[in-house]
């Protein structure tokens, strides 16, 4: 069952989005992702004790010399592997990976820390794709975190079918130094229309031939293929296979274990992978996936068609230009997304506890609610303090800073005046605006 809901603060309607389409000067302004850089990565190990490898390495594309019939997917797969493996603080591994690889990172310059699931959900809402979602929001210093929230950390994907898991198990391989991995998580930093963002996503793999300097690829699968029979190769690959399924119920909530191993792989080598039945060849599969590839800035796409489990039609395509074209052709939706993200950031920062829950009500509205309990926290206390170490000086309170609201006008109803740390009883925010940073002292 769905978890309980907190009190409703505000609804964002389709009408609000239509108005948001005019955000900025449409004649000059564009909403784009720019300056995308890799900042960190990690692998989850497939074991009971929560363990990550930093930087880890994604599985490499190692296609079979001869196709063989694969079994259909079976078993149980979690909707959110990060929450399932570390339910207490699902974003903690990502934050620790970022701080491990970037010791001098000025964390308080980051406006948004999110995953591709939360940002992608908001983009689907903007594009009027009917798919329910919920996620938490929490302010830490000047950074707003979006935290994915399923009904339970161990919620399963129902009725798994097809070859979306068995195909990568057969056609990708882990490096020997990250053997036993279950997934590879990557973190990018980019500017999204003026918002400094860090985004986490799960990568399907990388193309070894696109790695500069010839980074060592897995277990020299190509050498194995030259020297061994197909049966021997299958056995070797199975022993190092990618697996995103694991049993045994909810994982340990004990301390996170961190091991330093793996190789940093450039984003240009990362691919997204999809399998489809041969009868779907006439469909625009890539077109359907471009919004997601845009969010995670994925430059390569592998599309594999099968007939009864035999994959004889596999295409590897560089899609950077396709992603840019999608961005150019969907400016209205992207501007709405930027406005919506800024709106959520502004309302979260206006609240005393800095927390919200965002819930999809339906295509007609998005709900912003109080969290049902104060027990939901994005990070443990020690890590939260570490993230805030580079907080702006005391005389610059982000809650008073117009920039911190993302340039979005806020309804009076969402404001808790105690959030501004003032004991004055005559403060009235109804006359305030972005220009004054909602000082509470403006008069009509």
Coordinates of C-alpha atoms in Angstrom, one line a residue:
X1 CA 0.0 0.0 0.0
X2 CA 1.0 3.6 -0.5
X3 CA 2.6 5.3 2.5
X4 CA 0.5 8.0 4.3
X5 CA 0.4 11.5 2.9
X6 CA 1.2 14.7 4.8
X7 CA -1.0 17.9 4.6
X8 CA -1.4 19.5 1.2
X9 CA 0.5 22.7 0.7
X10 CA -0.1 23.5 -3.0
X11 CA -1.1 22.0 -6.3
X12 CA 0.6 22.8 -9.5
X13 CA -1.9 22.6 -12.4
X14 CA -1.7 22.2 -16.1
X15 CA -2.7 25.9 -16.3
X16 CA 0.4 26.8 -14.2
X17 CA 2.5 24.9 -16.7
X18 CA 1.0 26.7 -19.6
X19 CA 1.9 30.0 -18.0
X20 CA 5.4 28.6 -17.2
X21 CA 5.9 28.0 -21.0
X22 CA 6.3 31.8 -21.1
X23 CA 9.1 31.7 -18.5
X24 CA 11.8 34.1 -19.5
X25 CA 12.0 35.9 -22.8
X26 CA 11.1 33.2 -25.4
X27 CA 12.7 35.2 -28.2
X28 CA 16.1 34.9 -26.6
X29 CA 16.2 32.5 -23.8
X30 CA 16.7 28.7 -24.2
X31 CA 16.6 26.1 -21.5
X32 CA 19.5 23.8 -22.1
X33 CA 21.9 21.4 -20.3
X34 CA 25.5 22.7 -20.7
X35 CA 28.9 22.0 -19.2
X36 CA 28.2 18.4 -18.5
X37 CA 31.1 16.7 -16.7
X38 CA 31.7 13.4 -14.9
X39 CA 32.3 13.9 -11.2
X40 CA 32.0 10.5 -9.5
X41 CA 30.9 6.9 -9.9
X42 CA 30.5 3.7 -7.8
X43 CA 29.5 0.1 -8.1
X44 CA 27.2 -1.8 -5.8
X45 CA 28.5 -5.2 -4.9
X46 CA 25.9 -8.0 -4.9
X47 CA 26.2 -9.1 -1.3
X48 CA 24.3 -8.8 1.9
X49 CA 26.5 -6.2 3.6
X50 CA 26.0 -2.8 1.8
X51 CA 29.2 -2.3 0.0
X52 CA 30.2 0.1 -2.8
X53 CA 33.3 0.3 -5.0
X54 CA 34.6 3.8 -5.8
X55 CA 35.0 4.7 -8.6
X56 CA 34.0 1.2 -9.8
X57 CA 33.7 0.5 -13.5
X58 CA 30.6 -0.1 -15.6
X59 CA 30.3 -3.4 -17.5
X60 CA 31.9 -3.3 -21.0
X61 CA 30.1 -4.2 -24.2
X62 CA 31.4 -7.6 -25.2
X63 CA 29.0 -9.0 -27.9
X64 CA 29.0 -12.7 -28.6
X65 CA 30.7 -14.0 -31.8
X66 CA 27.7 -16.1 -32.5
X67 CA 24.2 -15.4 -31.2
X68 CA 22.5 -18.0 -29.1
X69 CA 19.0 -18.2 -27.8
X70 CA 18.6 -16.5 -24.4
X71 CA 16.1 -17.4 -21.7
X72 CA 13.5 -14.8 -20.9
X73 CA 13.9 -12.7 -17.8
X74 CA 12.9 -14.4 -14.5
X75 CA 13.3 -13.7 -10.9
X76 CA 12.7 -10.5 -8.8
X77 CA 14.0 -7.1 -9.6
X78 CA 13.6 -4.0 -7.4
X79 CA 12.2 -0.7 -8.6
X80 CA 14.9 1.2 -6.8
X81 CA 18.1 -0.8 -6.3
X82 CA 19.8 2.0 -4.3
X83 CA 17.0 2.1 -1.7
X84 CA 16.8 -1.7 -1.6
X85 CA 20.5 -2.0 -0.9
X86 CA 20.7 0.9 1.6
X87 CA 17.2 1.9 2.7
X88 CA 18.1 4.2 5.5
X89 CA 19.8 6.8 3.3
X90 CA 19.5 5.8 -0.4
X91 CA 21.5 8.9 -1.5
X92 CA 24.3 8.5 1.0
X93 CA 26.5 6.3 -1.3
X94 CA 26.2 8.8 -4.1
X95 CA 27.2 11.7 -1.8
X96 CA 30.1 9.8 -0.3
X97 CA 31.3 8.9 -3.8
X98 CA 31.2 12.6 -4.9
X99 CA 33.1 13.8 -1.8
X100 CA 35.6 10.9 -2.1
X101 CA 36.5 11.9 -5.7
X102 CA 36.2 15.7 -5.2
X103 CA 37.7 16.6 -1.8
X104 CA 37.7 20.4 -2.7
X105 CA 34.2 20.5 -4.1
X106 CA 32.4 23.7 -3.1
X107 CA 29.2 21.9 -2.2
X108 CA 27.1 24.9 -1.5
X109 CA 27.4 26.1 -5.1
X110 CA 25.2 23.1 -6.1
X111 CA 21.6 24.0 -6.4
X112 CA 20.1 20.6 -7.0
X113 CA 21.2 17.0 -6.2
X114 CA 18.9 14.5 -7.8
X115 CA 18.6 11.2 -9.6
X116 CA 17.4 10.6 -13.2
X117 CA 14.2 9.0 -11.8
X118 CA 13.0 12.1 -10.0
X119 CA 13.9 14.6 -12.7
X120 CA 12.6 12.2 -15.4
X121 CA 9.3 11.9 -13.5
X122 CA 8.9 15.7 -13.5
X123 CA 9.7 15.7 -17.2
X124 CA 7.1 13.1 -17.9
X125 CA 4.5 15.1 -16.0
X126 CA 5.3 18.2 -18.0
X127 CA 5.0 16.1 -21.2
X128 CA 1.7 14.7 -20.0
X129 CA 2.8 11.1 -19.7
X130 CA 0.5 9.4 -17.3
X131 CA 2.8 7.6 -14.8
X132 CA 2.4 8.0 -11.0
X133 CA 5.4 9.0 -8.8
X134 CA 6.3 10.4 -5.5
X135 CA 9.6 11.7 -4.1
X136 CA 10.9 13.6 -1.1
X137 CA 12.6 17.0 -1.1
X138 CA 15.1 18.2 1.5
X139 CA 17.2 21.3 1.8
X140 CA 20.8 20.9 3.1
X141 CA 22.6 24.2 3.3
X142 CA 22.0 25.8 -0.2
X143 CA 21.5 22.4 -1.9
X144 CA 18.1 20.9 -2.5
X145 CA 18.0 17.1 -2.7
X146 CA 15.3 15.1 -4.6
X147 CA 15.0 11.6 -3.0
X148 CA 13.2 8.9 -4.9
X149 CA 10.4 7.3 -2.8
X150 CA 8.7 4.1 -3.7
X151 CA 5.9 2.5 -1.6
X152 CA 8.7 0.5 0.1
X153 CA 12.4 0.2 -0.4
X154 CA 12.0 -3.4 -1.6
X155 CA 9.1 -2.8 -4.0
X156 CA 9.4 -5.1 -7.0
X157 CA 8.9 -4.5 -10.7
X158 CA 5.7 -6.5 -11.4
X159 CA 5.4 -9.1 -14.2
X160 CA 9.0 -8.9 -15.4
X161 CA 9.2 -10.3 -19.0
X162 CA 11.3 -10.0 -22.1
X163 CA 15.1 -10.0 -22.3
X164 CA 16.0 -6.7 -20.6
X165 CA 18.1 -8.4 -18.0
X166 CA 19.3 -11.7 -19.7
X167 CA 20.6 -9.8 -22.7
X168 CA 23.1 -7.6 -20.8
X169 CA 24.1 -10.6 -18.8
X170 CA 25.2 -12.3 -22.0
X171 CA 26.5 -9.3 -23.9
X172 CA 28.3 -7.2 -21.2
X173 CA 31.1 -8.2 -18.8
X174 CA 32.5 -6.8 -15.6
X175 CA 36.2 -6.0 -15.2
X176 CA 38.0 -8.5 -13.0
X177 CA 38.7 -5.8 -10.3
X178 CA 34.9 -5.2 -9.9
X179 CA 33.8 -8.8 -10.2
X180 CA 30.6 -9.4 -8.2
X181 CA 29.1 -6.0 -9.0
X182 CA 25.4 -5.6 -9.4
X183 CA 25.1 -2.1 -10.9
X184 CA 27.2 0.9 -11.8
X185 CA 26.0 4.3 -10.6
X186 CA 27.3 7.6 -12.2
X187 CA 27.2 11.2 -11.1
X188 CA 27.3 14.1 -13.5
X189 CA 27.5 17.8 -12.8
X190 CA 25.9 20.2 -15.3
X191 CA 24.2 23.6 -15.7
X192 CA 20.5 23.2 -16.4
X193 CA 19.2 26.7 -17.5
X194 CA 21.1 28.4 -14.7
X195 CA 20.7 25.6 -12.1
X196 CA 23.9 24.0 -10.9
X197 CA 22.9 20.3 -10.8
X198 CA 24.4 17.0 -9.7
X199 CA 22.5 14.0 -11.2
X200 CA 22.9 10.3 -10.4
X201 CA 21.9 7.6 -12.9
X202 CA 22.5 3.9 -13.5
X203 CA 24.7 3.2 -16.5
X204 CA 24.1 0.0 -18.6
X205 CA 27.7 -0.1 -19.7
X206 CA 30.5 1.4 -21.7
X207 CA 32.1 1.0 -25.2
X208 CA 35.7 0.0 -24.8
X209 CA 36.8 1.3 -28.2
X210 CA 35.7 4.8 -27.2
X211 CA 37.9 5.0 -24.1
X212 CA 41.0 7.1 -24.7
X213 CA 44.3 5.5 -24.0
X214 CA 43.0 2.0 -24.3
X215 CA 41.7 1.5 -20.7
X216 CA 41.9 -2.2 -20.0
X217 CA 38.6 -3.9 -20.9
X218 CA 37.1 -6.9 -19.1
X219 CA 38.9 -10.1 -18.6
X220 CA 40.0 -9.8 -22.2
X221 CA 36.9 -11.3 -23.5
X222 CA 38.2 -10.8 -27.0
X223 CA 41.2 -13.0 -26.2
X224 CA 39.0 -15.6 -24.7
X225 CA 37.0 -15.7 -27.9
X226 CA 40.1 -16.3 -30.0
X227 CA 41.3 -19.1 -27.8
X228 CA 38.2 -20.9 -26.5
X229 CA 35.1 -22.5 -27.7
X230 CA 31.7 -20.9 -27.5
X231 CA 30.7 -23.1 -24.6
X232 CA 33.9 -22.1 -22.7
X233 CA 33.2 -18.5 -23.5
X234 CA 29.6 -18.8 -22.2
X235 CA 30.8 -20.3 -19.0
X236 CA 33.4 -17.6 -18.5
X237 CA 30.9 -14.8 -19.2
X238 CA 28.3 -16.3 -16.9
X239 CA 30.8 -16.4 -14.1
X240 CA 31.3 -12.6 -14.5
X241 CA 27.8 -11.7 -15.6
X242 CA 25.9 -8.6 -14.8
X243 CA 23.1 -9.2 -12.3
X244 CA 20.6 -6.6 -11.1
X245 CA 18.5 -9.2 -9.2
X246 CA 19.1 -10.4 -5.7
X247 CA 17.0 -12.3 -3.2
X248 CA 16.9 -12.5 0.6
X249 CA 14.5 -9.6 1.2
X250 CA 15.5 -6.1 2.4
X251 CA 19.3 -5.5 2.7
X252 CA 21.2 -4.7 5.8
X253 CA 20.8 -1.2 7.1
X254 CA 24.3 -1.4 8.8
X255 CA 27.1 1.0 8.0
X256 CA 28.0 1.5 4.4
X257 CA 31.3 -0.2 3.4
X258 CA 33.5 1.6 0.9
X259 CA 36.3 0.0 -1.1
X260 CA 38.5 2.1 -3.5
X261 CA 38.9 0.2 -6.8
X262 CA 37.9 0.4 -10.4
X263 CA 38.6 2.7 -13.3
X264 CA 37.0 6.0 -14.2
X265 CA 35.3 5.8 -17.6
X266 CA 34.5 9.0 -19.6
X267 CA 30.9 9.8 -20.2
X268 CA 31.4 9.7 -24.0
X269 CA 31.9 5.9 -23.7
X270 CA 28.7 5.3 -21.7
X271 CA 25.7 3.6 -23.4
X272 CA 22.0 2.9 -22.8
X273 CA 20.7 -0.4 -23.9
X274 CA 17.2 -1.5 -24.9
X275 CA 15.8 -4.8 -26.3
X276 CA 12.7 -5.2 -28.4
X277 CA 10.9 -7.9 -30.3
X278 CA 11.6 -8.0 -34.0
X279 CA 8.0 -7.1 -34.8
X280 CA 8.6 -3.6 -33.2
X281 CA 11.3 -2.6 -35.7
X282 CA 9.0 0.0 -37.3
X283 CA 8.5 1.8 -34.0
X284 CA 10.7 4.8 -33.1
X285 CA 12.3 3.2 -30.0
X286 CA 15.1 5.7 -29.8
X287 CA 12.6 8.6 -30.0
X288 CA 10.8 7.2 -27.0
X289 CA 14.1 7.0 -25.0
X290 CA 15.6 10.4 -25.9
X291 CA 14.0 12.3 -23.0
X292 CA 15.7 9.9 -20.6
X293 CA 19.0 10.0 -22.4
X294 CA 18.8 13.8 -22.3
X295 CA 18.4 13.9 -18.6
X296 CA 21.4 11.6 -18.1
X297 CA 23.3 13.0 -21.1
X298 CA 23.9 9.5 -22.4
X299 CA 25.8 9.7 -25.8
X300 CA 25.4 6.1 -27.1
X301 CA 22.4 3.8 -27.6
X302 CA 22.4 0.1 -28.3
X303 CA 19.2 -1.4 -29.7
X304 CA 18.8 -5.1 -29.9
X305 CA 15.9 -6.9 -31.7
X306 CA 15.2 -10.5 -31.1
X307 CA 13.1 -13.4 -32.5
X308 CA 12.4 -16.0 -29.9
X309 CA 15.4 -15.0 -27.9
X310 CA 17.8 -14.9 -30.8
X311 CA 19.5 -11.5 -31.2
X312 CA 20.7 -11.1 -34.8
X313 CA 19.9 -7.4 -35.3
X314 CA 21.9 -5.3 -32.9
X315 CA 22.7 -1.6 -33.6
X316 CA 25.3 0.5 -31.7
X317 CA 24.6 4.2 -32.4
X318 CA 26.2 7.5 -31.3
X319 CA 23.3 9.7 -30.3
X320 CA 24.8 12.9 -29.1
X321 CA 23.4 14.8 -32.0
X322 CA 20.0 13.2 -31.6
X323 CA 19.9 14.3 -27.9
X324 CA 20.8 17.9 -28.9
X325 CA 18.2 17.9 -31.6
X326 CA 15.6 16.7 -29.1
X327 CA 16.6 19.5 -26.8
X328 CA 16.1 22.1 -29.5
X329 CA 12.7 20.7 -30.6
X330 CA 11.3 20.5 -27.1
X331 CA 12.1 23.9 -25.6
X332 CA 8.5 24.5 -24.4
X333 CA 8.6 21.3 -22.3
X334 CA 12.1 21.9 -21.1
X335 CA 11.3 25.5 -20.0
X336 CA 8.3 24.2 -18.1
X337 CA 10.6 21.6 -16.4
X338 CA 13.0 24.3 -15.4
X339 CA 10.2 26.4 -14.0
X340 CA 8.8 23.4 -12.1
X341 CA 12.2 22.4 -10.6
X342 CA 12.8 26.0 -9.5
X343 CA 9.3 26.2 -8.0
X344 CA 9.9 23.1 -5.9
X345 CA 13.3 24.4 -4.8
X346 CA 11.8 27.8 -3.9
X347 CA 8.9 26.3 -1.8
X348 CA 11.3 23.9 0.0
X349 CA 13.6 26.7 0.9
X350 CA 10.8 28.8 2.2
X351 CA 9.8 26.1 4.8
X352 CA 11.2 26.0 8.3
X353 CA 12.1 22.3 8.0
X354 CA 13.2 22.5 4.4
X355 CA 11.2 19.4 3.5
X356 CA 8.5 18.5 1.1
X357 CA 7.0 15.5 -0.7
X358 CA 6.1 15.8 -4.4
X359 CA 3.3 13.5 -5.5
X360 CA 1.7 12.9 -8.9
X361 CA -2.0 13.4 -8.5
X362 CA -2.8 12.9 -12.2
X363 CA -2.3 14.8 -15.4
X364 CA -4.4 17.6 -14.0
X365 CA -2.1 18.5 -11.1
X366 CA 1.0 17.8 -9.1
X367 CA 0.8 18.0 -5.3
X368 CA 3.3 19.5 -3.0
X369 CA 2.8 18.2 0.6
X370 CA 4.4 18.2 4.0
X371 CA 6.2 15.0 4.7
X372 CA 4.0 12.6 6.7
X373 CA 6.7 12.3 9.4
X374 CA 9.9 14.1 10.4
X375 CA 11.8 10.8 10.3
X376 CA 12.7 11.1 6.6
X377 CA 16.3 12.4 6.3
X378 CA 18.4 12.5 3.1
X379 CA 21.8 12.1 4.9
X380 CA 23.1 11.0 8.2
X381 CA 24.1 13.9 10.6
X382 CA 27.9 13.6 10.0
X383 CA 27.5 13.7 6.2
X384 CA 25.0 16.5 6.3
X385 CA 27.4 18.6 8.3
X386 CA 30.2 17.8 5.9
X387 CA 28.1 18.8 2.9
X388 CA 27.4 22.1 4.7
X389 CA 31.0 22.9 5.5
X390 CA 31.3 25.3 2.6
X391 CA 28.0 27.1 3.5
X392 CA 27.9 30.8 2.6
X393 CA 28.9 33.2 5.4
X394 CA 26.4 33.9 8.1
X395 CA 25.5 37.3 6.8
X396 CA 24.1 35.7 3.6
X397 CA 21.2 33.6 4.6
X398 CA 20.0 31.5 1.6
X399 CA 16.4 31.9 2.7
X400 CA 16.7 35.7 2.2
X401 CA 18.6 35.4 -1.1
X402 CA 16.4 36.0 -4.1
X403 CA 18.6 33.6 -6.1
X404 CA 17.8 30.9 -3.7
X405 CA 14.1 30.9 -4.7
X406 CA 15.1 30.2 -8.3
X407 CA 13.4 33.3 -9.5
X408 CA 9.9 32.0 -8.9
X409 CA 7.2 34.0 -7.1
X410 CA 5.8 32.1 -4.2
X411 CA 2.2 32.0 -2.8
X412 CA 1.9 33.3 0.7
X413 CA 0.3 30.1 1.8
X414 CA 3.6 28.1 1.7
X415 CA 5.5 30.5 3.9
X416 CA 6.2 29.8 7.5
X417 CA 7.5 33.1 8.7
X418 CA 9.5 31.4 11.5
X419 CA 11.7 30.0 8.8
X420 CA 13.3 33.4 8.4
X421 CA 14.7 33.5 12.0
X422 CA 13.0 36.7 13.0
X423 CA 11.1 37.5 16.2
X424 CA 9.3 40.4 14.7
X425 CA 5.5 39.9 14.7
X426 CA 4.7 42.5 12.1
X427 CA 6.5 41.0 9.1
X428 CA 4.2 40.6 6.1
X429 CA 5.4 38.7 3.1
X430 CA 2.4 39.5 1.0
X431 CA 3.9 42.7 -0.4
X432 CA 7.3 41.1 -1.0
X433 CA 8.8 39.9 -4.3
X434 CA 11.9 38.3 -5.8
X435 CA 13.6 41.8 -5.9
X436 CA 13.7 42.0 -2.1
X437 CA 14.2 38.3 -1.5
X438 CA 11.0 38.1 0.5
X439 CA 12.4 40.3 3.3
X440 CA 9.0 40.5 5.2
X441 CA 9.2 44.3 5.5
X442 CA 7.8 45.6 2.2
X443 CA 4.6 47.6 2.3
X444 CA 2.0 48.2 -0.4

